[in-house]
């Protein structure tokens, strides 16, 4: 993506930057420090020389203005990791375009010890990771400020305020164009009515001059975003969609002014103003759509920066930023408070609104031993949590990383639409020139009339609808999937999902629930279950959460001793209580087929607790839904045949394989691919990583291992499989809408261009028709937002 595409105009009244074409301050040659530096570096100075002269040399650094705000205390915002590295997120004031991003990243890459220095253009955030002393933060920030930028701790609210200023500037330009267009149309009505009643030349000329004084300033001010962009790309020997727009507007306004000066009978100021009004309306809507996309990541980032209440070891509590909390700390969460860390409930029982994390609208229960995630809201009683992850280690932070990782990628349809739009502009210019020469040279029409017809061709053939055809679909589809709990890691995932004709599932943690469930316990065994749960709550064994969840709420026992690989013991007044394996508890006989724990207590009979693997609640319904859609569901598992057969029968899969190694899973998928199948692999374990990478497209639940989530093309939240089927269905719909949009945009031009070239479409009608095609494409795309 070019720097011009990244640099959205911040104000419609400033001149264009000499490097990227973005708006710059009055009298300034460049819009930002990045463009000024890029101009010097590309012009022959070189990056190494620039770095030494402009960054390392104190005398050449950009001085901080006397009235600039003091630098923030960066130490409070540095997060230290166990491996000795340090991390900090900063907002960059003055970031304008891709040149800024390139310059900052190149300067940081030359700093010793910097592991990561990445700038996100959308959120204007710098993520900085380095080794050495934490105090180096001031040095690294000074390097960037030497370039002319100002760095502050990342606050999405401040960035949103700057984004609002851009939106207000566009709305002001839209208001100017609309106000002028409305008044000019009123004056035109008077002129048209007077023409039918023998209006005198003097009166008509007066109306033309009044219209000119009203229209021309509005055309200059409201059209500056288009003019600046057109001039910038022409200087670099390129064209874009703003070139034919600018030429058309200038032609119409120039012909109208010439007719006004000559005392002619016809002017077309209203056509130029209406064109600008419709185009600015599209820009305003596009700006708001992009703002909603940015808000997704910024909202998550804002939640990460929330404060939490930490219980102190000596009593009392204090408020801290979530990213500064240490693993193992105890955090208190009151009613109505949003949880700022990942953790395990230590005390209390409540309901949580987990819609942000899982996409589920219904509240979920939270009790002792249950894991909770940052971003969820406590709807009930107070909870005490033991921190398991904070800051960049939370699930919420991973959501942000997944969103940002997918941000810069492009799909096949996006590339196709961009290529069409790039090739389209020269064709438009040739068509308009041919139309002008045809009417003027061959048709004998006056030059003014020929220019008006050529301007109409320029306007109606603007490829805005082509450029919107695919991105609008992808933004809307990705937003809807996010609301349903699906995060797309790759822009091509949506297109590949639409072509899937077979789905392969892993068993454990994918078709089944992530944790084993406790077999039914008779009420008479309630006391035994409560005692077992009190011991289990003290450890992090895979079977412990099932015991704790099945028992009545209670506190963990104090003084529990863990015997690795065997079980737990606790000594009370009556003697020793044990919870663990059959051998540890002294139970004779052969072990059961499934997982089990035994409980022995003084003076009581031994109690057995069995555990079963249950399919996800909607697994059978999802398998049936996939089969009805013409997809072939399969089950690939490394577990034994008995367990795999039971799970396959429970969910309705007839094609299954057991005892597969990771290599064997890959071989199965490659064999299906060789036969022409396009397989979606859904898995969660480390052993599923190779199969996920080998599949045509892949998905993992949010509970999956880090490797699986890294390899997968999409990650779905929640305890159900429904999001997988929803993503497949929406992907197929999105592919159809993309094709419809491209056909609609190209078909519109195939129909309207001959009419414009034949002189049947006036400039104002051309503007309306061009805007109508863009609105039609957007309207067609918005169908995806509905069910």
XYZ file of C-alpha atoms in Angstrom:
787
model
C 0.000 0.000 0.000
C 1.381 3.384 -0.936
C 2.021 6.199 1.477
C -0.668 8.198 -0.303
C -3.236 5.538 0.432
C -2.267 5.517 4.081
C -2.287 9.288 4.464
C -5.902 10.275 4.923
C -6.360 14.039 4.605
C -6.383 15.649 8.040
C -7.918 18.864 6.748
C -9.396 19.805 3.385
C -7.863 23.295 3.384
C -4.089 22.636 3.594
C -1.617 22.283 0.668
C -0.318 18.865 -0.395
C 2.898 17.366 0.986
C 5.676 17.293 -1.641
C 6.479 13.669 -0.782
C 3.224 11.804 -0.100
C 0.432 14.199 -1.111
C -1.163 14.409 2.340
C -2.305 17.816 3.640
C 0.437 19.957 5.201
C 0.501 23.202 7.129
C 0.159 26.452 5.159
C 3.562 27.354 3.715
C 5.083 23.976 4.657
C 6.601 21.721 2.026
C 6.013 18.452 3.875
C 3.146 17.107 5.983
C 5.378 15.496 8.597
C 8.906 14.733 9.734
C 8.760 11.321 8.097
C 8.172 12.766 4.652
C 10.891 15.394 5.106
C 13.349 12.705 6.175
C 12.339 10.318 3.400
C 12.803 13.120 0.868
C 16.356 13.751 2.132
C 17.274 10.065 2.351
C 15.927 9.156 -1.087
C 17.453 12.326 -2.522
C 20.963 11.028 -1.844
C 21.769 11.642 1.830
C 21.296 7.955 2.699
C 19.846 6.423 5.837
C 23.189 5.928 7.626
C 24.289 9.519 7.137
C 20.853 10.816 8.106
C 20.918 8.733 11.296
C 24.317 10.092 12.323
C 23.609 13.738 11.454
C 19.970 14.105 12.434
C 19.492 11.595 15.254
C 22.800 11.061 17.051
C 24.125 14.638 16.726
C 22.625 16.646 19.638
C 23.118 19.932 17.801
C 20.945 18.814 14.896
C 18.031 17.477 16.942
C 14.662 19.136 16.714
C 14.324 21.275 19.868
C 11.322 20.821 22.092
C 9.140 23.947 22.024
C 9.088 25.949 25.233
C 5.335 25.531 25.519
C 5.332 21.785 24.774
C 3.994 19.522 27.535
C 6.663 17.983 29.787
C 7.696 14.451 28.949
C 5.705 11.812 30.820
C 7.321 9.669 33.490
C 8.064 6.674 31.286
C 9.245 4.417 34.112
C 5.670 3.829 35.265
C 4.733 2.523 31.822
C 7.624 0.085 31.289
C 6.743 -3.605 31.697
C 9.616 -5.953 32.546
C 9.516 -9.602 31.463
C 11.121 -12.632 33.134
C 13.603 -13.029 30.254
C 15.132 -9.641 31.079
C 13.479 -7.711 28.268
C 11.323 -4.626 28.740
C 8.254 -3.466 26.835
C 6.408 -0.190 26.443
C 3.555 1.043 24.234
C 3.541 4.683 23.144
C 1.307 6.899 21.051
C 3.075 8.913 18.350
C 1.968 12.509 17.958
C 2.682 13.721 14.416
C 2.387 10.366 12.640
C 0.864 11.135 9.252
C 1.708 8.518 6.633
C 3.710 5.449 5.646
C 6.934 7.482 5.450
C 6.671 8.190 9.179
C 6.256 4.506 9.948
C 9.253 3.584 7.796
C 11.509 6.256 9.300
C 10.727 5.409 12.945
C 11.185 1.673 12.433
C 14.462 2.176 10.552
C 15.892 4.408 13.301
C 14.913 1.948 16.039
C 16.412 -0.944 14.049
C 19.814 0.768 14.331
C 19.640 0.913 18.131
C 21.556 -1.831 19.929
C 19.397 -4.045 22.126
C 16.081 -3.170 20.480
C 14.212 -6.426 19.827
C 10.982 -4.953 18.477
C 10.151 -1.480 17.278
C 6.898 -1.712 15.331
C 4.496 1.096 14.489
C 0.805 0.409 13.886
C -0.471 2.981 11.403
C -4.134 2.431 12.256
C -3.893 3.015 16.000
C -0.722 5.191 15.763
C 0.890 3.013 18.430
C 4.589 2.181 18.832
C 5.354 -1.142 20.511
C 8.906 -1.103 21.825
C 10.748 -4.138 23.258
C 14.404 -3.950 24.285
C 17.048 -5.592 26.456
C 19.336 -3.983 28.997
C 18.327 -1.407 31.558
C 14.690 -0.382 31.833
C 15.895 3.222 31.984
C 16.890 3.048 28.317
C 13.306 3.988 27.574
C 14.230 7.656 27.848
C 17.108 7.216 25.388
C 14.994 5.373 22.825
C 12.162 7.875 23.102
C 14.702 10.664 22.678
C 15.853 9.107 19.402
C 12.323 9.325 17.992
C 11.669 12.791 19.385
C 14.889 13.902 17.646
C 13.023 13.245 14.393
C 10.379 15.797 15.326
C 7.707 13.528 16.807
C 6.345 13.545 20.339
C 5.803 10.254 22.155
C 3.353 9.827 25.008
C 2.038 6.753 26.858
C -0.565 5.112 24.685
C -4.030 6.541 25.368
C -6.637 5.538 22.763
C -8.903 8.361 23.902
C -6.404 11.006 22.781
C -6.046 9.360 19.390
C -9.804 9.200 19.026
C -9.961 12.949 19.656
C -7.494 13.591 16.825
C -9.477 11.289 14.569
C -12.612 13.260 15.444
C -10.907 16.445 14.241
C -10.317 14.840 10.844
C -13.936 13.775 10.697
C -15.130 17.247 11.622
C -12.941 18.776 8.894
C -14.491 16.480 6.295
C -17.976 17.295 7.552
C -17.211 21.018 7.304
C -16.110 20.557 3.692
C -19.262 18.535 3.043
C -21.367 21.286 4.608
C -19.688 23.954 2.458
C -20.307 21.956 -0.704
C -23.892 21.175 0.269
C -24.715 24.751 1.272
C -23.251 26.164 -1.932
C -24.866 23.497 -4.112
C -28.292 24.115 -2.592
C -28.107 27.871 -3.081
C -26.711 27.578 -6.600
C -29.547 25.200 -7.487
C -32.045 27.784 -6.240
C -30.426 30.463 -8.406
C -30.455 28.044 -11.344
C -34.183 27.508 -10.898
C -34.666 31.264 -11.188
C -32.553 31.314 -14.345
C -34.452 28.375 -15.896
C -37.802 29.932 -15.060
C -36.657 33.265 -16.469
C -35.522 31.640 -19.703
C -39.131 30.666 -20.370
C -40.302 34.229 -19.726
C -37.829 36.166 -21.903
C -35.322 37.025 -19.153
C -33.049 39.858 -20.250
C -29.294 39.338 -20.782
C -28.400 41.709 -17.953
C -30.521 39.807 -15.432
C -29.131 36.459 -16.603
C -25.568 37.788 -16.408
C -26.224 39.063 -12.866
C -27.453 35.631 -11.811
C -24.375 34.039 -13.363
C -22.021 36.395 -11.481
C -23.816 35.860 -8.173
C -23.621 32.117 -8.757
C -19.912 32.349 -9.612
C -19.072 34.348 -6.468
C -20.935 31.749 -4.398
C -19.742 28.606 -6.189
C -16.083 29.184 -7.015
C -14.798 29.642 -3.417
C -16.784 26.579 -2.364
C -15.337 24.554 -5.267
C -11.810 25.588 -4.263
C -12.235 24.831 -0.542
C -14.379 21.696 -0.731
C -12.309 20.172 -3.528
C -8.868 20.574 -1.932
C -8.591 16.909 -0.778
C -9.027 15.747 -4.371
C -6.802 18.418 -5.935
C -3.962 17.845 -3.465
C -4.010 14.096 -3.989
C -4.130 14.449 -7.800
C -1.227 16.912 -7.923
C 0.904 14.755 -5.612
C 0.565 11.584 -7.699
C 1.039 13.443 -10.998
C 4.334 14.818 -9.693
C 5.501 11.251 -9.201
C 4.390 10.256 -12.687
C 1.361 8.276 -11.515
C -2.411 8.619 -11.488
C -5.181 7.757 -9.097
C -8.946 8.127 -8.893
C -8.696 11.754 -7.779
C -7.104 12.798 -11.090
C -10.215 12.384 -13.312
C -12.363 13.838 -10.513
C -10.163 16.948 -10.294
C -9.961 17.341 -14.056
C -13.733 17.002 -14.377
C -14.465 19.536 -11.638
C -11.904 22.049 -12.955
C -13.185 21.667 -16.524
C -16.807 22.236 -15.542
C -15.943 25.201 -13.298
C -13.574 26.686 -15.907
C -16.086 26.431 -18.753
C -18.755 27.976 -16.551
C -16.455 30.877 -15.598
C -15.549 31.427 -19.250
C -19.238 31.558 -20.184
C -19.871 33.976 -17.324
C -17.070 36.287 -18.497
C -18.314 36.099 -22.096
C -21.935 36.705 -21.117
C -22.990 33.224 -22.296
C -26.361 31.654 -21.713
C -25.332 28.461 -19.867
C -23.206 27.733 -16.774
C -22.697 24.485 -14.861
C -21.510 25.500 -11.413
C -24.181 23.326 -9.794
C -22.750 20.227 -11.537
C -19.284 20.744 -10.037
C -20.702 21.409 -6.587
C -23.034 18.428 -6.658
C -20.136 16.192 -7.709
C -18.026 17.417 -4.802
C -20.951 17.032 -2.419
C -21.541 13.401 -3.388
C -17.824 12.568 -3.280
C -17.337 14.207 0.112
C -20.381 12.357 1.406
C -18.677 9.127 0.367
C -15.452 10.192 2.098
C -17.275 11.018 5.303
C -19.003 7.631 5.304
C -15.716 5.894 4.508
C -13.965 7.784 7.311
C -16.607 6.683 9.785
C -16.392 3.078 8.580
C -12.615 3.129 9.027
C -13.103 4.702 12.426
C -15.321 1.813 13.496
C -12.655 -0.638 12.330
C -10.016 1.264 14.321
C -12.326 1.385 17.332
C -12.295 -2.416 17.532
C -8.579 -2.541 18.288
C -8.582 0.701 20.279
C -11.431 -0.475 22.502
C -9.487 -3.615 23.350
C -6.324 -1.615 23.965
C -8.210 0.755 26.245
C -9.493 -2.174 28.281
C -5.945 -3.458 28.669
C -4.961 -0.161 30.283
C -7.641 -0.320 32.986
C -6.779 -0.208 36.669
C -7.429 -3.104 39.048
C -7.631 -3.442 42.829
C -4.796 -5.571 44.247
C -5.124 -7.148 47.696
C -1.957 -6.502 49.735
C -0.298 -9.246 51.749
C -0.401 -7.233 54.980
C -4.048 -6.279 54.557
C -5.728 -3.520 52.654
C -5.657 -2.920 48.921
C -4.347 -0.515 46.295
C -5.192 0.457 42.727
C -2.656 -0.423 40.030
C -2.568 -0.410 36.254
C -3.442 -3.870 34.976
C -0.155 -4.365 33.121
C 1.870 -3.782 36.311
C 0.196 -6.589 38.268
C 2.406 -9.636 38.905
C 1.397 -13.243 38.297
C 0.223 -14.714 41.591
C -1.168 -11.431 42.977
C -4.712 -11.427 44.337
C -7.112 -9.028 42.613
C -10.485 -7.897 43.964
C -13.287 -7.349 41.438
C -16.435 -5.556 42.567
C -19.923 -5.712 41.131
C -20.142 -4.005 37.729
C -16.344 -3.798 37.369
C -14.540 -4.942 34.235
C -11.838 -7.520 34.882
C -8.400 -6.275 33.808
C -6.360 -9.493 34.083
C -6.603 -13.205 33.315
C -6.935 -15.259 36.455
C -8.597 -18.020 38.452
C -11.449 -17.363 40.888
C -10.159 -17.934 44.404
C -13.221 -16.824 46.364
C -16.736 -15.740 45.570
C -19.330 -16.737 43.016
C -20.907 -14.502 40.393
C -22.085 -14.147 36.799
C -19.933 -12.568 34.099
C -20.719 -10.727 30.888
C -18.147 -12.356 28.591
C -19.612 -11.080 25.308
C -16.461 -9.151 24.405
C -14.298 -12.251 24.721
C -16.578 -15.112 23.681
C -19.319 -13.458 21.630
C -21.921 -15.084 23.914
C -24.743 -12.760 24.915
C -25.842 -14.819 27.945
C -24.019 -14.381 31.283
C -21.667 -17.172 32.331
C -21.096 -18.506 35.834
C -17.846 -17.837 37.670
C -16.934 -19.715 40.825
C -13.886 -20.990 42.725
C -11.368 -22.679 40.450
C -12.833 -21.257 37.251
C -10.711 -19.233 34.864
C -11.781 -15.715 33.876
C -10.393 -13.371 31.250
C -9.606 -9.689 30.956
C -12.406 -7.739 29.289
C -15.276 -9.557 31.009
C -17.631 -7.691 33.354
C -18.612 -8.903 36.828
C -22.414 -8.749 37.006
C -22.892 -10.092 40.536
C -21.120 -10.483 43.859
C -17.495 -9.539 44.463
C -14.782 -11.962 43.355
C -11.223 -12.580 44.487
C -8.956 -13.652 41.635
C -5.477 -15.120 41.549
C -3.647 -13.537 38.606
C -2.453 -15.963 35.911
C -1.645 -13.413 33.184
C -1.519 -9.628 32.930
C -0.681 -6.999 30.339
C 0.530 -8.493 27.077
C -0.002 -12.046 28.320
C -3.804 -11.873 28.553
C -6.284 -13.278 26.070
C -7.396 -9.715 25.412
C -3.855 -8.758 24.408
C -3.741 -11.766 22.100
C -6.958 -10.544 20.454
C -5.247 -7.216 19.786
C -2.209 -8.960 18.294
C -4.400 -11.078 16.029
C -6.297 -8.024 14.796
C -3.106 -6.086 14.122
C -1.478 -9.074 12.404
C -4.354 -9.270 9.915
C -4.503 -5.532 9.298
C -1.932 -5.149 6.505
C -2.634 -8.326 4.557
C -4.577 -8.385 1.281
C -6.711 -11.029 -0.348
C -6.951 -12.117 -3.965
C -10.149 -10.148 -4.576
C -8.609 -7.030 -2.985
C -5.566 -7.258 -5.255
C -7.847 -7.819 -8.258
C -9.941 -4.753 -7.437
C -6.806 -2.627 -6.907
C -5.392 -3.732 -10.254
C -8.669 -2.915 -11.981
C -8.743 0.521 -10.350
C -5.113 1.274 -11.321
C -5.609 0.214 -14.948
C -8.947 1.961 -15.062
C -7.673 5.518 -14.665
C -5.609 5.669 -17.892
C -8.522 4.110 -19.774
C -10.823 6.839 -18.411
C -8.472 9.589 -19.603
C -8.144 8.089 -23.087
C -11.929 7.659 -23.324
C -12.558 11.268 -22.294
C -9.928 12.580 -24.724
C -11.375 10.477 -27.553
C -14.847 11.790 -26.744
C -13.640 15.393 -26.824
C -11.817 14.948 -30.140
C -14.726 13.054 -31.630
C -17.253 15.791 -30.831
C -14.930 18.689 -31.642
C -13.066 17.418 -34.715
C -15.448 14.898 -36.238
C -18.790 16.148 -34.937
C -18.098 19.840 -35.470
C -19.355 20.744 -31.989
C -18.068 23.888 -30.253
C -15.050 23.321 -28.028
C -17.046 24.245 -24.913
C -19.754 21.682 -25.606
C -17.136 19.012 -26.420
C -15.335 19.738 -23.146
C -18.582 19.429 -21.171
C -19.302 16.040 -22.713
C -15.701 14.920 -22.011
C -16.076 16.120 -18.416
C -19.239 14.045 -18.074
C -17.289 10.995 -19.267
C -14.547 11.694 -16.717
C -17.069 11.965 -13.922
C -19.250 8.949 -14.694
C -16.257 6.649 -15.181
C -14.613 7.438 -11.832
C -13.713 3.956 -10.475
C -14.825 4.634 -6.896
C -17.333 1.779 -7.040
C -14.632 -0.608 -8.289
C -12.315 0.401 -5.455
C -15.104 -0.115 -2.892
C -16.302 -3.429 -4.337
C -14.124 -5.745 -2.225
C -12.780 -3.783 0.802
C -16.300 -2.869 1.883
C -17.270 -6.558 1.921
C -14.184 -7.589 3.864
C -14.571 -4.882 6.497
C -18.243 -5.682 7.067
C -17.702 -9.464 7.091
C -14.713 -9.241 9.448
C -16.652 -6.940 11.797
C -19.619 -9.290 11.886
C -17.401 -12.318 12.541
C -15.660 -10.440 15.342
C -19.029 -9.755 16.980
C -19.731 -13.484 16.715
C -16.445 -14.351 18.406
C -14.280 -15.109 15.351
C -10.960 -13.335 14.773
C -9.550 -13.476 11.237
C -5.742 -13.609 11.232
C -5.418 -13.417 7.453
C -7.347 -11.384 4.901
C -7.209 -14.350 2.514
C -8.894 -16.590 5.100
C -12.328 -15.277 4.160
C -11.792 -16.116 0.491
C -10.336 -19.560 1.225
C -13.163 -20.388 3.626
C -15.628 -19.815 0.808
C -13.936 -22.553 -1.248
C -13.829 -25.222 1.489
C -15.528 -28.541 0.636
C -14.351 -30.710 3.558
C -13.832 -30.135 7.295
C -11.501 -32.145 9.540
C -11.781 -31.933 13.330
C -9.431 -32.891 16.115
C -11.194 -34.567 19.025
C -9.857 -33.520 22.407
C -10.492 -29.843 23.117
C -12.024 -29.232 19.681
C -15.081 -31.461 19.265
C -15.020 -32.102 22.997
C -15.112 -29.565 25.785
C -11.626 -28.330 26.778
C -11.928 -29.854 30.257
C -13.145 -33.277 31.347
C -16.507 -33.403 33.112
C -17.295 -35.202 36.346
C -19.649 -38.161 36.075
C -22.967 -37.785 37.852
C -22.647 -37.860 41.649
C -25.579 -39.016 43.794
C -26.819 -36.507 46.377
C -25.862 -38.938 49.182
C -22.229 -38.472 48.175
C -22.395 -34.692 48.510
C -20.170 -34.561 51.602
C -17.492 -36.640 49.882
C -17.642 -34.402 46.822
C -17.279 -31.282 48.993
C -14.208 -32.727 50.755
C -12.635 -33.696 47.419
C -13.320 -30.244 46.002
C -11.649 -28.543 48.993
C -8.459 -30.467 48.289
C -8.673 -30.080 44.497
C -9.086 -26.297 44.765
C -5.557 -26.061 46.159
C -3.816 -27.298 42.972
C -3.873 -26.835 39.191
C -4.479 -30.421 38.107
C -6.446 -30.952 34.839
C -9.170 -32.839 36.760
C -9.410 -30.371 39.635
C -11.700 -27.790 37.934
C -14.359 -30.445 37.285
C -14.475 -31.401 40.966
C -14.555 -27.780 42.128
C -17.288 -26.833 39.637
C -19.498 -29.770 40.632
C -19.318 -29.081 44.376
C -21.039 -26.393 46.384
C -19.018 -23.167 46.745
C -16.338 -23.446 49.398
C -12.817 -22.419 50.310
C -9.700 -24.401 49.483
C -8.262 -26.420 52.340
C -5.141 -25.057 54.044
C -2.052 -27.207 54.422
C -2.638 -29.475 51.430
C 0.443 -31.456 50.391
C 0.875 -32.347 46.742
C 2.576 -35.613 45.814
C 3.684 -35.208 42.182
C 2.233 -37.849 39.902
C 0.195 -39.405 42.734
C -2.269 -37.074 44.461
C -2.960 -34.834 47.461
C -3.004 -35.344 51.182
C -4.371 -33.271 54.046
C -4.079 -34.055 57.734
C -6.903 -33.013 60.035
C -7.871 -33.777 63.660
C -9.329 -37.158 62.673
C -6.421 -38.259 60.489
C -5.212 -38.093 56.889
C -7.430 -37.496 53.860
C -6.148 -38.458 50.439
C -7.266 -37.606 46.897
C -5.492 -39.125 43.940
C -4.799 -42.252 41.974
C -5.980 -45.739 42.902
C -2.476 -46.752 43.989
C -1.891 -43.589 46.044
C -5.136 -44.123 47.936
C -4.461 -47.871 48.469
C -7.368 -49.147 46.379
C -6.935 -52.685 45.049
C -8.095 -53.836 41.620
C -7.626 -52.864 37.992
C -7.923 -49.259 36.914
C -11.102 -48.131 35.157
C -11.207 -47.378 31.421
C -11.484 -43.623 31.850
C -9.849 -41.018 34.099
C -10.655 -41.340 37.803
C -9.744 -39.989 41.231
C -10.213 -41.732 44.568
C -10.935 -40.101 47.933
C -10.088 -41.782 51.250
C -11.074 -40.263 54.610
C -10.725 -41.407 58.196
C -13.696 -43.551 59.178
C -15.400 -43.435 55.785
C -15.546 -45.686 52.741
C -13.386 -44.857 49.737
C -15.157 -42.811 47.073
C -14.475 -42.954 43.321
C -14.965 -39.972 41.020
C -15.000 -40.763 37.324
C -14.495 -38.252 34.519
C -15.804 -38.281 30.979
C -15.046 -36.386 27.782
C -18.174 -34.623 26.617
C -18.743 -33.129 23.167
C -19.266 -29.404 22.966
C -22.895 -28.504 23.503
C -23.613 -27.767 19.848
C -21.134 -30.196 18.240
C -23.764 -32.566 16.842
C -25.857 -29.689 15.484
C -22.810 -28.120 13.812
C -21.803 -31.429 12.175
C -25.339 -31.835 10.838
C -25.287 -28.250 9.572
C -21.983 -28.795 7.752
C -23.222 -31.990 6.158
C -26.401 -30.235 4.992
C -24.209 -27.554 3.383
C -22.460 -30.189 1.268
C -19.303 -30.368 3.388
C -17.779 -33.690 4.436
C -16.955 -33.687 8.185
C -14.116 -35.946 9.331
C -12.495 -36.719 12.679
C -8.711 -37.092 13.020
C -7.392 -37.971 16.470
C -4.344 -39.360 18.188
C -6.467 -41.012 20.890
C -7.378 -44.679 21.047
C -10.087 -46.190 18.809
C -12.592 -46.623 21.643
C -12.620 -42.997 22.738
C -12.620 -41.738 19.135
C -15.481 -44.042 18.145
C -17.611 -42.843 21.090
C -17.030 -39.180 20.236
C -17.714 -39.751 16.524
C -20.991 -41.503 17.329
C -22.003 -38.743 19.756
C -21.615 -35.964 17.187
C -22.670 -37.880 14.070
C -19.357 -38.313 12.207
C -18.967 -41.568 10.259
C -15.505 -40.938 8.738
C -12.972 -41.047 11.547
C -9.417 -42.202 12.220
C -7.721 -42.919 15.560
C -4.160 -43.276 16.792
C -2.781 -40.726 14.297
C 0.567 -39.084 14.865
C 1.040 -35.444 13.740
C 2.793 -36.745 10.617
C -0.096 -39.080 9.874
C -2.597 -36.223 10.190
C -0.618 -34.173 7.702
C -0.490 -37.161 5.334
C -4.285 -37.491 5.463
C -4.818 -33.827 4.693
C -2.278 -33.849 1.866
C -3.943 -36.925 0.372
C -7.315 -35.141 0.406
C -5.710 -32.070 -1.154
C -4.169 -34.224 -3.899
C -7.630 -35.550 -4.711
C -8.914 -31.993 -5.193
C -10.375 -31.442 -1.717
C -10.011 -28.077 0.007
C -9.909 -28.907 3.680
C -10.639 -26.760 6.713
C -8.723 -28.186 9.680
C -10.005 -27.368 13.163
C -7.648 -28.241 16.012
C -6.301 -27.001 19.315
C -3.311 -29.041 20.463
C 0.404 -28.725 19.863
C 0.219 -31.948 17.842
C -2.331 -30.280 15.532
C 0.080 -27.520 14.479
C 1.494 -29.327 11.420
C -1.990 -30.344 10.232
C -3.277 -26.784 10.667
C -0.386 -25.483 8.574
C -0.915 -28.132 5.875
C -4.652 -27.509 5.478
C -6.155 -25.213 2.833
C -7.464 -23.079 5.718
C -7.390 -23.682 9.475
C -9.148 -22.681 12.674
C -8.452 -23.003 16.400
C -10.487 -22.312 19.532
C -9.283 -19.579 21.877
C -8.414 -22.284 24.418
C -5.892 -23.810 21.986
C -2.148 -23.967 22.492
C -0.200 -20.876 21.414
C 1.372 -22.747 18.480
C -2.030 -23.762 17.126
C -3.369 -20.217 17.365
C -0.255 -18.884 15.632
C -0.603 -21.293 12.704
C -4.391 -21.040 12.369
C -6.040 -18.617 9.937
C -8.885 -17.833 12.328
C -9.479 -18.179 16.064
C -12.961 -18.597 17.539
C -14.020 -17.731 21.073
C -16.475 -19.380 23.429
C -17.427 -22.935 24.315
C -19.316 -23.771 21.118
C -18.421 -24.848 17.582
C -21.135 -22.690 16.021
C -18.709 -19.879 15.057
C -16.926 -22.290 12.677
C -20.121 -22.984 10.743
C -21.073 -19.287 10.902
C -17.704 -18.317 9.400
C -18.093 -20.814 6.542
C -21.598 -19.583 5.776
C -20.642 -15.917 5.901
C -17.536 -16.527 3.764
C -19.652 -18.033 1.003
C -22.044 -15.108 1.180
C -19.146 -12.635 1.148
C -17.655 -14.246 -1.980
C -20.992 -13.869 -3.745
C -21.309 -10.227 -2.699
C -17.734 -9.467 -3.860
C -18.539 -10.869 -7.292
C -21.822 -8.978 -7.397
C -20.070 -5.724 -6.481
C -17.433 -6.115 -9.194
C -20.087 -7.006 -11.752
C -22.256 -4.079 -10.612
C -19.383 -1.582 -10.807
C -18.139 -2.745 -14.208
C -21.659 -3.171 -15.587
C -22.587 0.349 -14.526
C -19.668 1.775 -16.491
C -20.378 -0.391 -19.523
C -23.911 1.037 -19.590
C -23.342 4.687 -18.656
C -20.152 5.488 -20.610
C -21.812 5.214 -24.052
C -24.634 7.464 -22.838
C -22.152 10.041 -21.519
C -20.024 9.899 -24.679
C -23.119 10.440 -26.799
C -23.892 13.667 -24.907
C -27.014 12.346 -23.162
C -25.608 12.728 -19.632
C -24.971 16.208 -18.252
C -22.203 16.791 -15.675
C -24.603 17.038 -12.715
C -26.387 13.861 -13.798
C -22.981 12.206 -14.234
C -22.082 13.136 -10.654
C -25.346 11.701 -9.351
C -24.925 8.501 -11.385
C -21.322 7.997 -10.258
C -22.257 8.468 -6.603
C -25.278 6.209 -7.041
C -23.012 3.387 -8.249
C -20.817 3.718 -5.163
C -23.853 3.812 -2.878
C -25.254 0.750 -4.653
C -22.027 -1.142 -4.005
C -21.999 -0.094 -0.343
C -25.677 -0.973 0.030
C -25.070 -4.402 -1.462
C -22.138 -4.950 0.905
C -24.192 -3.912 3.932
C -26.468 -6.881 3.332
C -23.768 -8.949 5.034
C -24.310 -7.024 8.253
C -27.820 -8.422 8.453
C -28.663 -12.017 9.261
